[in-house]
PDB file of C-alpha atoms in Angstrom:
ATOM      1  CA  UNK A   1       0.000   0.000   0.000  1.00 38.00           C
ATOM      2  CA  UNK A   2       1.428   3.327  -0.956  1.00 48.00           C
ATOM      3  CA  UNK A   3       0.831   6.535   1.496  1.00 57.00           C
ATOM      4  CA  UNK A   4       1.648   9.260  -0.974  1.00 57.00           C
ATOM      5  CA  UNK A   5      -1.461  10.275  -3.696  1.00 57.00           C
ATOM      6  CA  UNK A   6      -0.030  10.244  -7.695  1.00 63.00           C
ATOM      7  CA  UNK A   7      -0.045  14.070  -7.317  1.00 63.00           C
ATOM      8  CA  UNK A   8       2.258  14.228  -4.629  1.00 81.00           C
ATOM      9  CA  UNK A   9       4.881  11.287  -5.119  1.00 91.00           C
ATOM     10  CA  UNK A  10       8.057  11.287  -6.972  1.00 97.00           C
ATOM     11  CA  UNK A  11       8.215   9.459  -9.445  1.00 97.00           C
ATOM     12  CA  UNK A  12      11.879   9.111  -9.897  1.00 98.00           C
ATOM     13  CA  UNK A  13      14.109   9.408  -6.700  1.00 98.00           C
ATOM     14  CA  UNK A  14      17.452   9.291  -7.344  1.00 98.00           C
ATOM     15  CA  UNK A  15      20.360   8.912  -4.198  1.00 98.00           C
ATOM     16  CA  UNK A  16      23.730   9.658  -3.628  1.00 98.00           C
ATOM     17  CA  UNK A  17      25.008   7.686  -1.064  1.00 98.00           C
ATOM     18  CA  UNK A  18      27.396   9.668   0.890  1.00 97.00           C
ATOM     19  CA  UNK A  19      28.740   9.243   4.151  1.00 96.00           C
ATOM     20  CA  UNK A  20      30.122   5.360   4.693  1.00 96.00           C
ATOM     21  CA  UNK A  21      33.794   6.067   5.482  1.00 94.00           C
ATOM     22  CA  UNK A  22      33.022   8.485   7.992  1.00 96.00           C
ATOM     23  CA  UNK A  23      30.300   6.677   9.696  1.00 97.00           C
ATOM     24  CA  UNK A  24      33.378   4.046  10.029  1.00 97.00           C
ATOM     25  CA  UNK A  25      35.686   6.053  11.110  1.00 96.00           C
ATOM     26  CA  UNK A  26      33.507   7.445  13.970  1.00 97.00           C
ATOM     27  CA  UNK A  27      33.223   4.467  15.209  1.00 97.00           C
ATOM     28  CA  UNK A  28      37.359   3.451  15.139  1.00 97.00           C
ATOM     29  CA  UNK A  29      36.377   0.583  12.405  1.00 96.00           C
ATOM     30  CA  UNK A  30      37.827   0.150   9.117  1.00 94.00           C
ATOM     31  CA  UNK A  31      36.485   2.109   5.980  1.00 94.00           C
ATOM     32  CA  UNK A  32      35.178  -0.796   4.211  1.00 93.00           C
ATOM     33  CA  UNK A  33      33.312  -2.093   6.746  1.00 95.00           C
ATOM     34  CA  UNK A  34      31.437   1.542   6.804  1.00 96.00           C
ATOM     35  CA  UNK A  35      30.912   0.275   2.601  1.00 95.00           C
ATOM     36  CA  UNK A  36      29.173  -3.184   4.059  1.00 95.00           C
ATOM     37  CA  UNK A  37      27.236  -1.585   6.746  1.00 97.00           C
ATOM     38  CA  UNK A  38      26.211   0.941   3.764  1.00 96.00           C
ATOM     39  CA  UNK A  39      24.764  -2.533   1.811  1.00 96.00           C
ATOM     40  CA  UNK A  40      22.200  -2.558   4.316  1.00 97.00           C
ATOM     41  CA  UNK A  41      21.240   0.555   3.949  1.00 97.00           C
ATOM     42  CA  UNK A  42      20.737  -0.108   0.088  1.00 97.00           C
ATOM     43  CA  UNK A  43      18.199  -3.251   0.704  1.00 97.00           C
ATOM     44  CA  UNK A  44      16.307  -1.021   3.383  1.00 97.00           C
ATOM     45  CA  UNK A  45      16.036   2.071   0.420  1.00 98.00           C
ATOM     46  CA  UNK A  46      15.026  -0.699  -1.819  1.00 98.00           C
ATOM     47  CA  UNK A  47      12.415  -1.535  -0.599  1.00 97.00           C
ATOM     48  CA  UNK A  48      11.042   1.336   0.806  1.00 98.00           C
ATOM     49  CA  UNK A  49      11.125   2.572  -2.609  1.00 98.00           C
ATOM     50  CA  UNK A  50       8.989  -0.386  -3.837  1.00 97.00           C
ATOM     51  CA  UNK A  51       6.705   0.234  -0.403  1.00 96.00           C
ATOM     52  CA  UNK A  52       6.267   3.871  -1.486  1.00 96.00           C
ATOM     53  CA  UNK A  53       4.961   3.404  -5.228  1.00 96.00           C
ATOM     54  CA  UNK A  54       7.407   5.362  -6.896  1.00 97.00           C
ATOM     55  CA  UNK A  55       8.420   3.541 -10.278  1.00 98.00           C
ATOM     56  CA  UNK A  56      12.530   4.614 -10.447  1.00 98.00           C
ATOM     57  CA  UNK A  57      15.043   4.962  -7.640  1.00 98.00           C
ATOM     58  CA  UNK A  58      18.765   5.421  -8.758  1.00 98.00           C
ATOM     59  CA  UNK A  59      21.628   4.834  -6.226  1.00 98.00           C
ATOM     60  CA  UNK A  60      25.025   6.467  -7.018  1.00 98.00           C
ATOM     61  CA  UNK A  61      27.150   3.252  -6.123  1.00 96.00           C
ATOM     62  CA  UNK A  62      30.586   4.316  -7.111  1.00 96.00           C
ATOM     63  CA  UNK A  63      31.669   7.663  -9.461  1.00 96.00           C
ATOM     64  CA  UNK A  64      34.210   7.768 -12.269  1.00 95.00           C
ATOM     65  CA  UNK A  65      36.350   9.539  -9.507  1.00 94.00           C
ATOM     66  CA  UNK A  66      36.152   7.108  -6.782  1.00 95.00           C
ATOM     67  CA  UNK A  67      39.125   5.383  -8.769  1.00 95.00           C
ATOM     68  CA  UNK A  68      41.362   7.639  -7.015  1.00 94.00           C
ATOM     69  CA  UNK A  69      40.743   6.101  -3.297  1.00 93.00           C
ATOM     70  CA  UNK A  70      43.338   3.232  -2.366  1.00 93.00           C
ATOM     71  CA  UNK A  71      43.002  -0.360  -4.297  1.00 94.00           C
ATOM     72  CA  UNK A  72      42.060  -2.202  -2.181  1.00 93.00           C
ATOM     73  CA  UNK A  73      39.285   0.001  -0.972  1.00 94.00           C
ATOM     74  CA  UNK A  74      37.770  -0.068  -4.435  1.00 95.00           C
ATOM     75  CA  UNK A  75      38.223  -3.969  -5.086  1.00 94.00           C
ATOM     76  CA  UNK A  76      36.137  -4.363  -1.830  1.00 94.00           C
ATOM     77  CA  UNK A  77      33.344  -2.023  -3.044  1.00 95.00           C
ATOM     78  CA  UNK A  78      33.120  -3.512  -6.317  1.00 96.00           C
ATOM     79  CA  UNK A  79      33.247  -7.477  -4.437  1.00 95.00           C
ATOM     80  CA  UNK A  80      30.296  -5.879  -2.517  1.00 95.00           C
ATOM     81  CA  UNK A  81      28.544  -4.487  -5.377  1.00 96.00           C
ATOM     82  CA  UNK A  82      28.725  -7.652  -7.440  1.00 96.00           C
ATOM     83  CA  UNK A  83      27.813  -9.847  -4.563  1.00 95.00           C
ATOM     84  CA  UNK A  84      24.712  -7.692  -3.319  1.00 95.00           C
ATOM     85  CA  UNK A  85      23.359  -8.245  -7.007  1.00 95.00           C
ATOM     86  CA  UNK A  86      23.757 -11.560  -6.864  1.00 95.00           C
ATOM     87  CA  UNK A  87      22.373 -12.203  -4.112  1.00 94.00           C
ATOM     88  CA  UNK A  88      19.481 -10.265  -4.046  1.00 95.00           C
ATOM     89  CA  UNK A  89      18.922 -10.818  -7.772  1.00 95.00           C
ATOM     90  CA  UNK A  90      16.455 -13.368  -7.693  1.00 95.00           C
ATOM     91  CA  UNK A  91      14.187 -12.150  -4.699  1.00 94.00           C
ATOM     92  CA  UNK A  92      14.154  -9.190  -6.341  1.00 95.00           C
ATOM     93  CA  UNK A  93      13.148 -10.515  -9.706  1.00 97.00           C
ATOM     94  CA  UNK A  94      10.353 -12.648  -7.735  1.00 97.00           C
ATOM     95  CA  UNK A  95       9.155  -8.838  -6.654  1.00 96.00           C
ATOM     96  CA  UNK A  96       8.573  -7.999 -10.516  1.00 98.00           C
ATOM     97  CA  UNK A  97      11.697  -5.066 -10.022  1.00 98.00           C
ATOM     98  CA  UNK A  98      13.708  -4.070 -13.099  1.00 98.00           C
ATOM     99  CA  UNK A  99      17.504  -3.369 -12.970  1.00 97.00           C
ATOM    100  CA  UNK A 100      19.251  -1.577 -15.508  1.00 97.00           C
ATOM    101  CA  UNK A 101      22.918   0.172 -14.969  1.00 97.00           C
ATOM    102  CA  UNK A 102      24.621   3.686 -15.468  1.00 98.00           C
ATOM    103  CA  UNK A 103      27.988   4.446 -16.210  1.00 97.00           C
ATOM    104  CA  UNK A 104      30.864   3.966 -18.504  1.00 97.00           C
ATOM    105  CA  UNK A 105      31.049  -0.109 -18.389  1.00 95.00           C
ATOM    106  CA  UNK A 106      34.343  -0.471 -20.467  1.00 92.00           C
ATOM    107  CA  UNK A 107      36.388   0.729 -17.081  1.00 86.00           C
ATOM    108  CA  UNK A 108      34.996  -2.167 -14.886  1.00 95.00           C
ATOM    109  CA  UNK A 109      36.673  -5.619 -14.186  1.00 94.00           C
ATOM    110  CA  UNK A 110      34.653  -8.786 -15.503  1.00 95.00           C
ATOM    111  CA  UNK A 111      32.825  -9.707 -12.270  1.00 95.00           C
ATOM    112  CA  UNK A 112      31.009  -7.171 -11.204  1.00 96.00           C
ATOM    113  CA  UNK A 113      30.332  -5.813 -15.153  1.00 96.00           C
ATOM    114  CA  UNK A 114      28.917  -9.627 -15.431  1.00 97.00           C
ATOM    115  CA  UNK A 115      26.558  -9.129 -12.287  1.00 97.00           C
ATOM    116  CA  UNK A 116      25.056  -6.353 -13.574  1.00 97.00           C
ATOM    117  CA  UNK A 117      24.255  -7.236 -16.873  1.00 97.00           C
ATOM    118  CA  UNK A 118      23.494 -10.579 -15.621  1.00 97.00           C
ATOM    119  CA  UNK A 119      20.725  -8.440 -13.862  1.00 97.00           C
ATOM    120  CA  UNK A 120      20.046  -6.412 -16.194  1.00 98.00           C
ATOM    121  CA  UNK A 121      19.133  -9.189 -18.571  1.00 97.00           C
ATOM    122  CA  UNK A 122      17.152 -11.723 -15.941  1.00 97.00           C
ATOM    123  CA  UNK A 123      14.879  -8.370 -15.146  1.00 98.00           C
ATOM    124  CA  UNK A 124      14.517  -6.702 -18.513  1.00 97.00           C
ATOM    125  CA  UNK A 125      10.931  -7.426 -18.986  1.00 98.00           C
ATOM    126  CA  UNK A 126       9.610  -6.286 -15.365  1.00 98.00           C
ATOM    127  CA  UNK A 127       7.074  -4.177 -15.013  1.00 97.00           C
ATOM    128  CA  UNK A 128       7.300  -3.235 -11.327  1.00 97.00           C
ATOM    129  CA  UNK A 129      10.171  -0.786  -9.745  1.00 98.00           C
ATOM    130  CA  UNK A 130      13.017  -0.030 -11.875  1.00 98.00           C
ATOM    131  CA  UNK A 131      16.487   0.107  -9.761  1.00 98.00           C
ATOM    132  CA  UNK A 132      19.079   1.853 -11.499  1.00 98.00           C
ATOM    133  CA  UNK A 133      22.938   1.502 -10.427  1.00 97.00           C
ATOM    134  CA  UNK A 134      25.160   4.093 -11.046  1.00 98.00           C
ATOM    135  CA  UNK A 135      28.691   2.548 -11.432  1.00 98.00           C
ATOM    136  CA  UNK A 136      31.349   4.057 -12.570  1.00 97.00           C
ATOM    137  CA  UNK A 137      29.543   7.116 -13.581  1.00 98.00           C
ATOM    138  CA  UNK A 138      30.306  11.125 -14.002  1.00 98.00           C
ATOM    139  CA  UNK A 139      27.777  13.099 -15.402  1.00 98.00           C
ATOM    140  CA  UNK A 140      30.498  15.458 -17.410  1.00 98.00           C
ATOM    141  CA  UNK A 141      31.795  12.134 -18.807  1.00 97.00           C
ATOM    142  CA  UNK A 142      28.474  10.916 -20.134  1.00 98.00           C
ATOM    143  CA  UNK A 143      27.491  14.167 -21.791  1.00 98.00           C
ATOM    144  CA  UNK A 144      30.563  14.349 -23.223  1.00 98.00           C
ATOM    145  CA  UNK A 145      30.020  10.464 -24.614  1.00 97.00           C
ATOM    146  CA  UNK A 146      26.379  12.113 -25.701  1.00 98.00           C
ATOM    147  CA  UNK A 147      27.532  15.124 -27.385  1.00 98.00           C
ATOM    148  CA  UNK A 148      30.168  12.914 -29.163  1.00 98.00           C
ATOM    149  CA  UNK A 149      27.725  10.200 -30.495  1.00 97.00           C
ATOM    150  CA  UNK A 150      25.276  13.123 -32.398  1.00 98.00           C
ATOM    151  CA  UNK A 151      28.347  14.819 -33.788  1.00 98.00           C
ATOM    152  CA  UNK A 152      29.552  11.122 -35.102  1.00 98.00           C
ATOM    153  CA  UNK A 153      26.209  10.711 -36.666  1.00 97.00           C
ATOM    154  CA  UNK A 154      26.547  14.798 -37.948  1.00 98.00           C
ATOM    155  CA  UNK A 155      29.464  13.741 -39.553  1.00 97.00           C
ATOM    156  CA  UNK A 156      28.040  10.875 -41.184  1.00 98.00           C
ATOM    157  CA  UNK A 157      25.421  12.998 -42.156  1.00 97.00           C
ATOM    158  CA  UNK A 158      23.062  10.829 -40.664  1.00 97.00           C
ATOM    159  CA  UNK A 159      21.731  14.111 -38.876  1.00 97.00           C
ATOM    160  CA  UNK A 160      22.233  17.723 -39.543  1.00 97.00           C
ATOM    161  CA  UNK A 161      23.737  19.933 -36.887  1.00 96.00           C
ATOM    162  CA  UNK A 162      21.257  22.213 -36.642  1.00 96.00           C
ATOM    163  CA  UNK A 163      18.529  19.043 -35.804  1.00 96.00           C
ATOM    164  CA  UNK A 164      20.818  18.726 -32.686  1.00 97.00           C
ATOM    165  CA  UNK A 165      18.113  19.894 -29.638  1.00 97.00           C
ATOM    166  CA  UNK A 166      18.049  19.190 -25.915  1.00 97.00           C
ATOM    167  CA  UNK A 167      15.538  16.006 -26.504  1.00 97.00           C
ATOM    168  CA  UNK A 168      17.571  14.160 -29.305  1.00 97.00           C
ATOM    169  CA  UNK A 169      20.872  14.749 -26.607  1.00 98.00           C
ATOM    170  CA  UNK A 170      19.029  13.477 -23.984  1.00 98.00           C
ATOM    171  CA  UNK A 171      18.186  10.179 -25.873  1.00 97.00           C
ATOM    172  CA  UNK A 172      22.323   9.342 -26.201  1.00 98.00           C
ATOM    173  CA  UNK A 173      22.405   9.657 -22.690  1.00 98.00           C
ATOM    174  CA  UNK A 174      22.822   6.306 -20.113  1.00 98.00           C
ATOM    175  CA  UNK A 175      19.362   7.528 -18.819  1.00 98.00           C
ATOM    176  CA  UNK A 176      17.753   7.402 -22.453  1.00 97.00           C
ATOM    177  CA  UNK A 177      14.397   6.306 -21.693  1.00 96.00           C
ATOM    178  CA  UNK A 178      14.264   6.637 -18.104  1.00 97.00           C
ATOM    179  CA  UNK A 179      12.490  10.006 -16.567  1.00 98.00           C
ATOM    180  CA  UNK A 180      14.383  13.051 -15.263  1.00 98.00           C
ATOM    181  CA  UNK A 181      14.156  12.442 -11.411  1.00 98.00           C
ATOM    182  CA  UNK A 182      12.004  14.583  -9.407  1.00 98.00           C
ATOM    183  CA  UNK A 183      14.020  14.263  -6.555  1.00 98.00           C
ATOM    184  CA  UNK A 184      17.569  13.683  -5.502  1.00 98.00           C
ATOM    185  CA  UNK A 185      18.270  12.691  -2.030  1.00 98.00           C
ATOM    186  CA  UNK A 186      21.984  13.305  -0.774  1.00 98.00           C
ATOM    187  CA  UNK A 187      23.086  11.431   2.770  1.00 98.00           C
ATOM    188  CA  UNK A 188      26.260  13.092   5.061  1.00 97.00           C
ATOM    189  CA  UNK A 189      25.135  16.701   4.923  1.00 96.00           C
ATOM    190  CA  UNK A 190      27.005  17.690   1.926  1.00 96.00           C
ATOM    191  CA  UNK A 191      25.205  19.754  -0.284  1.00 97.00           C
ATOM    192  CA  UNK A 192      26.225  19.235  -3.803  1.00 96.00           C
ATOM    193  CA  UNK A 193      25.895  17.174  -6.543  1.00 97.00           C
ATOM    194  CA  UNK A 194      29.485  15.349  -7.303  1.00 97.00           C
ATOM    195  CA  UNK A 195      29.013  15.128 -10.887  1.00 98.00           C
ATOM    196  CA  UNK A 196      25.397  12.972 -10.382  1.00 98.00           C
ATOM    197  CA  UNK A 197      22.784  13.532 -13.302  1.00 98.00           C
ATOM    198  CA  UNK A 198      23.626  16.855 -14.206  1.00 98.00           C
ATOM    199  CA  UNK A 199      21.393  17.178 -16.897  1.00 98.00           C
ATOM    200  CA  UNK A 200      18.989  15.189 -15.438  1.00 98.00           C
ATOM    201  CA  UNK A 201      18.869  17.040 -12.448  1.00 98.00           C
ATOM    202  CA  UNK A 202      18.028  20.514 -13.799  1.00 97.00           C
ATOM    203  CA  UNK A 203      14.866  20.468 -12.050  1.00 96.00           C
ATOM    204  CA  UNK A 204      15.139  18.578  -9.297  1.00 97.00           C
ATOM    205  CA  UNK A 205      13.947  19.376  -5.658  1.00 97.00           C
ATOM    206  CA  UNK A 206      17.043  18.439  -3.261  1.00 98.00           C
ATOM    207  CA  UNK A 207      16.899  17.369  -0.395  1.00 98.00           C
ATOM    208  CA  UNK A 208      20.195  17.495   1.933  1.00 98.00           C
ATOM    209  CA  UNK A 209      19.908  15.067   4.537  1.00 98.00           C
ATOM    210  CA  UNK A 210      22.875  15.199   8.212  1.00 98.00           C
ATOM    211  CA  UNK A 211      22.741  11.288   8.643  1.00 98.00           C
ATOM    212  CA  UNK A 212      25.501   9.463   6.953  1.00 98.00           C
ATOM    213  CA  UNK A 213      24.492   6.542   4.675  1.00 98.00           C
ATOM    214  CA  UNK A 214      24.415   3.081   7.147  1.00 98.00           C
ATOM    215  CA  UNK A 215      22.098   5.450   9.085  1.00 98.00           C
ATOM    216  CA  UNK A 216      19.351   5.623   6.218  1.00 98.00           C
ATOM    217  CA  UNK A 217      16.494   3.968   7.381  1.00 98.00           C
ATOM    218  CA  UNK A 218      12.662   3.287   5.480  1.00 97.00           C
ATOM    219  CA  UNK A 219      11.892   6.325   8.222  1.00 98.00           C
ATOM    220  CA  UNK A 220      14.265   8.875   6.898  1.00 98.00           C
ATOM    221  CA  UNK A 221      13.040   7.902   3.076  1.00 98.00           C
ATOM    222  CA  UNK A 222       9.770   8.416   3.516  1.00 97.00           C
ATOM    223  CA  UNK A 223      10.355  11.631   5.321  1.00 97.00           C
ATOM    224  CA  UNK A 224      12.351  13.043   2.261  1.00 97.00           C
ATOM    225  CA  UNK A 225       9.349  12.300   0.223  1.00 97.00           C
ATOM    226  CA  UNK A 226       7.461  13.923   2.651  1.00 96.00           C
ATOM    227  CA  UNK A 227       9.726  17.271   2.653  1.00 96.00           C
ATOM    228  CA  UNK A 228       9.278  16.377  -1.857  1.00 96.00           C
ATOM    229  CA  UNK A 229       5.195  16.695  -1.316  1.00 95.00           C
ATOM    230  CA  UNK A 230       5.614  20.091   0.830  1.00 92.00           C
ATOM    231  CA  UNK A 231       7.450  21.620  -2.069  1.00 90.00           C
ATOM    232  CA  UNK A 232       6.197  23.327  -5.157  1.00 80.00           C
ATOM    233  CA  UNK A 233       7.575  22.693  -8.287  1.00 74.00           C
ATOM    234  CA  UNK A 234       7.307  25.646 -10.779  1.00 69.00           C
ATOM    235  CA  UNK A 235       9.585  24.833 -13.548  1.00 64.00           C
ATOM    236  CA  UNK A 236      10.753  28.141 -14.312  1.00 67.00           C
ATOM    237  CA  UNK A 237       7.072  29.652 -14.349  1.00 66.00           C
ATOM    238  CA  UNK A 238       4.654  30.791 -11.482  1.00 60.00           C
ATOM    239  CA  UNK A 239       2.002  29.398  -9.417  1.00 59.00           C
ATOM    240  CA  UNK A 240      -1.555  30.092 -10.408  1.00 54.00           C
ATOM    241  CA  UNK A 241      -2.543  32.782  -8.034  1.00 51.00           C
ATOM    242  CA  UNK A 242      -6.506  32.599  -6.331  1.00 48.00           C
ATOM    243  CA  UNK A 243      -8.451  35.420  -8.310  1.00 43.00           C
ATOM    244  CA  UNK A 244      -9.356  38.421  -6.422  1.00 45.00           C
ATOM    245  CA  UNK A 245     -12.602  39.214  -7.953  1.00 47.00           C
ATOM    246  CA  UNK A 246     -13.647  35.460  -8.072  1.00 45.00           C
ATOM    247  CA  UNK A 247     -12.076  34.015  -4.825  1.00 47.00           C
ATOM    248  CA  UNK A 248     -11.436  30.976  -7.275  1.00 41.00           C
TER     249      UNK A 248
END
């Protein structure tokens, strides 16, 4: 049973997942096992997501520019990524959940690339909630990989340049298909966007959230899309004002 009506639920929520190392390291523990504790986190979004009604959530799993943290720290995050989709692959599948995967695929190593296509492939005709993993993903990169797939196709004169609009860019991006998302949750009390949907995000409602990531509880989800259903989303134009002579 969903609590929010259709007029007031997102119905993309997209989250980036900040906050594991730190909740680790106030505790004296190793960074990874701030990553595992983080896994938990991701099955309790999960399916608070498919509790709420909303038909995409997208989790920013690891950035292009995570690459730059020690080795071994991003072996274990990609054993942890792999192994969460395995294991959750089928009781997810039983749920009718889609998953489908973000991100530039040619930098990842064979086993957790296979996991998620594996996924992606067991899932693809689902109808119910549509997970979306971003993995090794930058949103500069993949407008860049966008912008260079229409000018290919200018080239080949396949299109000309002057066709080129904001839609026909926004169908070479990883998201073609999917919906913008109407909100973007962020965990640790940072408040920016680290290179997540970009584009994507131009008309977003944020919400910044103080609890790091292992913290994120069904609780704290559903009271993000509770702050989403407060807000009022213009899109660059006004609210319809009550008339004074009417009272309408």
């Amino acid at each position: 049973m969903t609590r929010f009506p259709d007029s007031a639920r997102p119905e993309h929520v997209a989250i980036i997942m900040d906050g594991n190392g730190r909740w680790a390291k106030g505790r004296g523990l190793r960074r990874i096992l701030g990553h595992r504790k983080g896994v938990e986190a991701v099955r309790r979004t999960v399916d608070a997501a498919a509790e709420s009604g909303i038909g995409y959530l997208t989790m920013f799993a690891f950035s292009s520019e995570n690459w730059k943290r020690p080795e071994d720290e991003v072996n274990d995050i990609m054993d942890m990524i792999a192994l969460f989709i395995q294991r959750e692959l089928e009781n997810y599948h039983r749920k009718n959940m889609r998953f489908r995967m973000i991100g530039e695929r040619s930098g990842l190593g064979p086993k957790v690339l296979n996991a998620l296509e594996s996924a992606e492939v067991r899932t693809r005709d689902n109808t119910g909630l549509t997970v979306i993993v971003a993995v090794n993903y930058g949103a500069r990169a993949e407008i860049a990989r966008a912008a260079a797939a229409l000018a290919r196709d200018a080239a080949a004169g396949l299109i000309a340049p002057d066709e080129i609009d904001e839609a026909m860019l926004s169908g070479r991006l990883d998201t073609a298909g999917i919906p913008d998302p109407d909100l973007i949750i962020r965990t640790s009390g940072e408040q920016r966007l680290s290179n997540f949907l970009m584009w994507q995000g131009a008309y977003s409602e944020l919400v910044f959230l103080p609890c790091l990531w292992p913290d994120f509880s069904r609780d704290i989800f559903f009271e993000a899309l509770d702050e989403y259903a407060r807000r009022s989303r213009r899109f660059g134009g006004l609210l319809e004002e009550p008339s004074v002579l009417t009272g309408s």
